Structure formats: C-alpha cells, structure tokens
Amino acid sequence: MPFVPVDVLLKRAEEGQYAVGAFNCNNMEIVQAIVAAAEAERAPVILQASQGAIKYAGLDFIVAMARQAAEKASVPVALHLDHGTSFAQVMQCIRAGFSSVMIDGSKLPLEENIALTRQVLAVARAVGVSVEAELGKIGGTEDDISVADWEAMLTDPEEARYFVEQTGVDSLAIAIGTAHGRYKGEPRLDFDRLARVRSLVQVPIVLHGSSGVPDEAIRRAIALGVRKVNIDTNIREAFVAAARRVVDAHPEEIDPRKILGPAREAATEIIREKIRLFGSSGKA
Ligand code: G3H
Ligand code: 13P
Ligand code: ZN
C-alpha cells in the first residue's frame, strides 16, 4: 500500500478511542520490525524518522526502505517526519515522499511557532500531507529541574486552544511531564492538564517520550484523548540488548546477520506489545 497520511489514521483512532503507535526507525532492521509487528497485530502504524535518523541513514534511504516495507504490507503505514526543525527540511521530506510531518516550533515564542506552523500547513495541505505541531517543552531525562521550572515547561491548555484555533493544525504534541530517553525515576504525568487540553482542543493529541512510561499511565492518557504515542528508546533497548546477548555468547561471531537478526526479532516483539497496549491491534 502507498503511505497513508497520519491524520487519516488518527481520525479512525478517535472514532475507535485508541492510539496509533509511532515508532522511530533508523535502519533496515527497525523498519522491517515495525512493519512486521503491525502486520502480526493487524494494526495501522506510523514509521517516523528523526533528525538523527535522517543524518545516520540519509533521507532517500529512509524513504526507500519505508516505501518498500509499506508497499508489501497489507496494513496502513504512514511515514512521518519526527521533530522537523525548519520549513526547508519539511519541504525536503514532503518532496521525498513523507505522508506526514511534524514541525517542532516549541522552542520559539508562541506567535513565531504559530507563524511557522501556518507556513508549513499552507504547503502541506495543498499536497495532502498532514502536520503535527508541538506546544510546551518535552524534556530530556538529563534535565535536572525544579518543580516550578518543570511546570513552566508543560503545555498551557489555553495556549493550546489558541494555537489550534490560529493554525488549524492536524494534531498537537503536548508536554505533560514525559521526556525523551530513559527516565531516572518514575515519570510524573499531569493528567489534569491533559484532560483540560482535551476539553479545549478538538484535534488528536500526541504523546512524545512514551518509552518507560508505565502501561497504566499510557492507558489513562489514551482514555483522556491521546491518539498517537511515540516510542523510540524502548526499541533501542530491546534491539541492542538482543544484539549484545549474541555478541556476549559468541564473541567469535562475525556475521552481522546473526547479530542483527535476533535484534530485529526483539524489536518486533516490543513493538507488538506496545501496539496491543495502545489498543490498535486488529484496527487495520
Ligand atoms: O525525539 C527523539 C527521538 O528519540 C529521536 O532521537 O535524534 O537520536 O534519533 P534521535
Ligand atoms: P522515547 O525515546 O522516549 O520513546 O521518545 C520518542 C519520541 O518522542 C520521538 O519523537
Ligand atoms: Zn519526540
């Protein structure tokens, strides 16, 4: 199947009250693992490429690998730019064949974030590509911050309402306490804030930094309106742990396929678990 725009998948998720998994891919094995997991679960799925992935694999390689996997798949697959940094980069991704993009203006002042998001939307709409924006600051787990600073990073619900009204964006990533990477302790999620955003904003909500968030908290976030859940770190952990097991057990092994094959299987397994957790199993 050709790539499906993310907004199509998220509209169905809204109707069915579940979330679609958005999984970061950096190489062939992870692309294959994501699509194999979606096939096994009969689930729609989002492949997403970060700045790091584009730098590592190259934009054309990412698109070619993802397209190959999607065309052979019998479940809907989207290709999404994760944390797009500029108008120019978003245009390159649209031209390369992405079905959906994120423009992350969250570090900009509100009005500049709105202006950038609108600029992207004006082009993306014309070519049927959907757009995710971000409001609030999703932390890194290295951040050592006070409670007051932590709260200041989180998305202001009134601002979210204003942002969506001003931009007409397709989906909105919000900060409610999750962080990218591994958590030091138990993540603290502000569910009241999520509920308030949901009551003011009609578009699907996106949760970043979802690896390491306890299953119960993920279920609660989905019940409160999260429709796209981003996972990267948990895939990295499963992939590398499996590769390491082979290398440790067989230090003489020099066939990369014997190392990366089990890593791909481990990645498929964790992705299947996430798909089931998000409720998107059987929704293809
Ligand atoms: O959004 C963060 C993702 O985990 C991507 O990280 O740029 O190292 O690929 P990365
Ligand atoms: P994690 O690596 O914490 O799962 O975050 C992924 C993410 O939000 C990608 O945009
Ligand atoms: Zn993210």
XYZ file of C-alpha atoms and ligand atoms in Angstrom:
305
model
C 0.000 0.000 0.000
C 1.200 3.588 -0.552
C 1.829 5.653 2.604
C -1.287 6.865 4.393
C -1.363 10.376 5.944
C -1.231 10.285 9.735
C -4.396 12.380 10.095
C -6.406 9.620 8.367
C -5.115 7.092 10.906
C -5.727 9.421 13.844
C -9.316 10.181 12.766
C -10.053 6.457 12.836
C -8.289 6.202 16.199
C -10.514 8.967 17.550
C -13.622 7.117 16.393
C -12.351 3.882 17.953
C -10.884 5.558 21.079
C -7.420 4.000 20.716
C -3.943 5.317 19.840
C -1.688 4.599 16.884
C 1.930 3.733 17.632
C 4.573 5.953 16.047
C 7.889 4.145 16.090
C 11.271 5.673 15.272
C 13.279 3.919 12.597
C 16.964 4.325 11.848
C 17.920 1.299 9.766
C 16.525 -1.516 7.656
C 16.067 -3.942 10.551
C 13.996 -1.480 12.571
C 11.844 -0.515 9.568
C 11.195 -4.223 8.978
C 10.497 -4.847 12.678
C 7.902 -2.052 12.839
C 6.016 -3.205 9.783
C 6.278 -6.896 10.742
C 4.828 -6.071 14.172
C 1.968 -4.090 12.610
C 1.228 -6.952 10.210
C 1.260 -9.507 13.021
C -1.120 -7.347 15.067
C -3.236 -6.262 12.063
C -2.660 -2.674 13.187
C -2.157 0.673 11.453
C 1.313 2.010 12.151
C 3.448 5.139 11.825
C 7.110 4.910 10.842
C 8.886 8.059 11.903
C 12.295 9.468 11.140
C 14.076 11.841 13.491
C 16.870 14.306 12.748
C 19.319 11.678 13.961
C 17.821 9.014 11.678
C 17.985 11.275 8.630
C 21.588 12.120 9.415
C 22.510 8.474 10.001
C 20.711 6.716 7.143
C 20.121 9.581 4.719
C 16.695 10.874 3.722
C 16.490 8.892 0.477
C 17.425 5.633 2.177
C 14.804 6.130 4.891
C 12.110 6.806 2.297
C 13.173 3.889 0.089
C 13.238 1.414 2.995
C 9.935 2.633 4.402
C 8.276 2.631 0.977
C 9.421 -0.902 0.288
C 8.075 -2.083 3.628
C 4.766 -0.215 3.205
C 4.156 -1.388 -0.342
C 4.438 -5.013 0.670
C 2.280 -4.501 3.766
C -1.419 -5.258 3.989
C -1.893 -2.809 6.888
C -1.891 1.026 6.621
C 1.569 2.549 7.081
C 2.446 6.251 7.365
C 5.863 7.844 7.023
C 6.222 10.817 9.333
C 8.979 13.359 9.979
C 9.695 13.481 13.732
C 10.587 16.890 15.234
C 11.051 18.699 11.917
C 13.278 21.688 12.512
C 12.607 24.099 9.664
C 10.338 24.946 6.767
C 13.104 23.896 4.354
C 13.507 20.471 5.943
C 9.788 19.835 5.934
C 9.678 20.690 2.216
C 12.531 18.250 1.526
C 10.644 15.499 3.339
C 7.379 16.208 1.535
C 9.229 16.130 -1.767
C 10.957 12.882 -0.793
C 7.562 11.234 -0.186
C 6.702 11.546 3.531
C 2.942 11.339 4.138
C 3.090 13.400 7.301
C 5.410 15.849 9.001
C 5.984 17.365 12.404
C 7.104 20.954 12.570
C 8.530 21.489 16.020
C 8.441 25.183 16.817
C 8.136 24.531 20.543
C 11.356 26.384 21.335
C 10.044 29.527 19.618
C 7.855 32.213 21.199
C 4.156 31.338 20.752
C 3.421 33.692 17.837
C 6.522 32.523 15.951
C 5.564 28.892 16.495
C 2.105 29.737 15.104
C 3.593 31.530 12.086
C 5.967 28.668 11.259
C 3.251 26.037 11.660
C 0.919 28.024 9.384
C 3.616 28.360 6.759
C 4.122 24.575 6.751
C 0.377 23.904 6.707
C -0.178 26.137 3.690
C 2.041 23.880 1.586
C 1.297 20.528 3.251
C -2.482 20.933 2.837
C -2.073 21.548 -0.877
C -0.347 18.198 -1.341
C -2.353 16.073 1.125
C 0.350 15.772 3.789
C -0.740 16.063 7.420
C 1.004 18.206 10.015
C 1.768 17.756 13.726
C 2.955 20.710 15.785
C 4.269 20.966 19.348
C 3.424 23.264 22.190
C 5.218 23.127 25.530
C 8.618 21.603 26.114
C 9.074 17.854 26.241
C 12.119 17.401 28.446
C 15.141 15.220 28.139
C 15.748 12.866 31.044
C 19.088 14.545 31.601
C 17.194 17.687 32.649
C 17.607 18.289 36.369
C 14.927 20.861 37.059
C 12.862 22.298 39.895
C 9.098 21.734 40.199
C 8.420 25.347 39.179
C 10.590 25.028 36.093
C 9.009 21.650 35.344
C 5.519 23.180 35.412
C 6.653 26.079 33.247
C 7.685 23.608 30.549
C 4.277 21.955 30.387
C 1.660 22.930 27.830
C -0.720 25.667 28.878
C -4.255 24.467 27.968
C -5.498 27.953 26.993
C -2.460 28.424 24.771
C -3.166 25.046 23.187
C -6.726 26.150 22.360
C -5.438 29.419 20.876
C -2.652 27.632 18.950
C -5.017 25.137 17.309
C -7.547 27.871 16.537
C -4.867 30.044 14.926
C -3.145 27.303 12.931
C -5.765 24.630 12.147
C -3.011 22.050 12.650
C -3.948 18.339 12.264
C -2.524 17.073 15.561
C -0.798 18.558 18.577
C 2.097 17.224 20.651
C 1.836 18.450 24.220
C 4.109 18.415 27.246
C 2.513 16.794 30.309
C 5.661 15.535 32.000
C 7.074 12.921 29.645
C 10.679 13.142 28.473
C 12.730 11.693 25.644
C 15.121 8.882 26.516
C 15.419 6.796 29.675
C 13.754 8.054 32.866
C 15.814 8.335 36.011
C 12.857 7.682 38.305
C 9.127 7.132 37.721
C 7.754 9.657 35.195
C 5.177 12.110 36.601
C 2.346 12.837 34.196
C -0.059 15.736 34.636
C -3.344 14.063 33.694
C -5.471 17.026 34.810
C -3.612 19.149 32.302
C -4.186 16.569 29.594
C -7.917 16.469 30.384
C -8.085 20.273 30.284
C -6.290 20.418 26.921
C -8.611 17.734 25.576
C -11.667 19.719 26.656
C -10.422 22.810 24.777
C -8.810 21.276 21.708
C -10.549 19.119 19.114
C -7.545 17.728 17.216
C -5.805 14.453 18.179
C -3.200 14.759 20.951
C 0.292 13.274 20.555
C 2.389 11.910 23.421
C 6.175 12.045 22.973
C 8.770 10.431 25.211
C 6.490 7.459 25.878
C 9.163 4.796 26.413
C 9.428 3.911 30.089
C 6.009 5.355 30.949
C 4.148 2.655 32.939
C 1.437 0.827 30.981
C -1.290 2.067 33.299
C -0.307 5.691 32.666
C -0.303 5.103 28.911
C -3.809 3.576 29.118
C -5.004 6.549 31.134
C -3.505 9.021 28.660
C -5.254 7.237 25.795
C -8.539 7.252 27.713
C -8.061 11.023 28.081
C -7.593 11.552 24.340
C -4.020 10.760 23.285
C -4.226 9.292 19.772
C -0.554 8.991 18.712
C 2.096 7.552 21.028
C 5.787 7.976 20.132
C 8.226 5.222 21.028
C 11.936 5.155 20.310
C 14.016 4.326 23.408
C 12.244 1.028 24.197
C 13.024 -0.206 20.673
C 16.686 0.805 21.014
C 16.906 -1.030 24.347
C 15.370 -4.250 23.008
C 17.406 -4.121 19.792
C 20.763 -3.505 21.460
C 20.153 -5.948 24.331
C 19.438 -8.765 21.854
C 22.491 -7.908 19.754
C 24.600 -7.761 22.908
C 23.368 -11.183 24.050
C 24.599 -12.738 20.795
C 27.943 -10.945 20.932
C 28.474 -11.887 24.585
C 27.546 -15.526 23.990
C 29.512 -15.793 20.738
C 32.402 -13.310 20.773
C 33.812 -15.029 17.677
C 30.683 -14.239 15.593
C 31.468 -12.077 12.560
C 28.254 -12.473 10.565
C 26.217 -9.254 11.101
C 23.048 -11.134 10.178
C 23.496 -13.443 13.182
C 23.647 -10.372 15.426
C 21.098 -8.077 13.787
C 18.573 -10.831 13.020
C 17.836 -11.521 16.713
C 17.886 -7.754 17.335
C 15.184 -7.316 14.683
C 13.105 -10.085 16.297
C 13.419 -8.471 19.734
C 12.371 -5.108 18.293
C 9.343 -6.735 16.624
C 8.292 -8.259 19.942
C 8.428 -4.992 21.938
C 6.585 -3.132 19.163
C 3.836 -5.774 19.176
C 3.463 -5.307 22.943
C 3.153 -1.535 22.502
C 0.585 -1.908 19.720
C -1.536 -4.087 21.998
C -1.139 -1.599 24.851
C -2.289 1.268 22.605
C -5.426 -0.660 21.609
C -4.651 -0.512 17.894
C -4.315 -4.279 17.486
C -6.913 -5.515 14.954
C -7.701 -1.955 13.753
C -6.019 -2.169 10.332
O 12.613 12.565 19.537
C 13.587 11.911 19.904
C 13.877 10.601 19.287
O 14.154 9.651 20.275
C 14.954 10.694 18.248
O 16.248 10.747 18.713
O 17.522 12.158 17.021
O 18.681 10.445 18.458
O 17.179 9.754 16.590
P 17.480 10.798 17.658
P 11.209 7.965 23.586
O 12.555 7.703 23.014
O 11.271 8.440 24.994
O 10.307 6.797 23.385
O 10.568 9.193 22.758
C 10.287 9.041 21.402
C 9.757 10.296 20.812
O 9.059 11.073 21.433
C 10.081 10.558 19.401
O 9.574 11.786 18.969
Zn 9.588 13.331 20.419
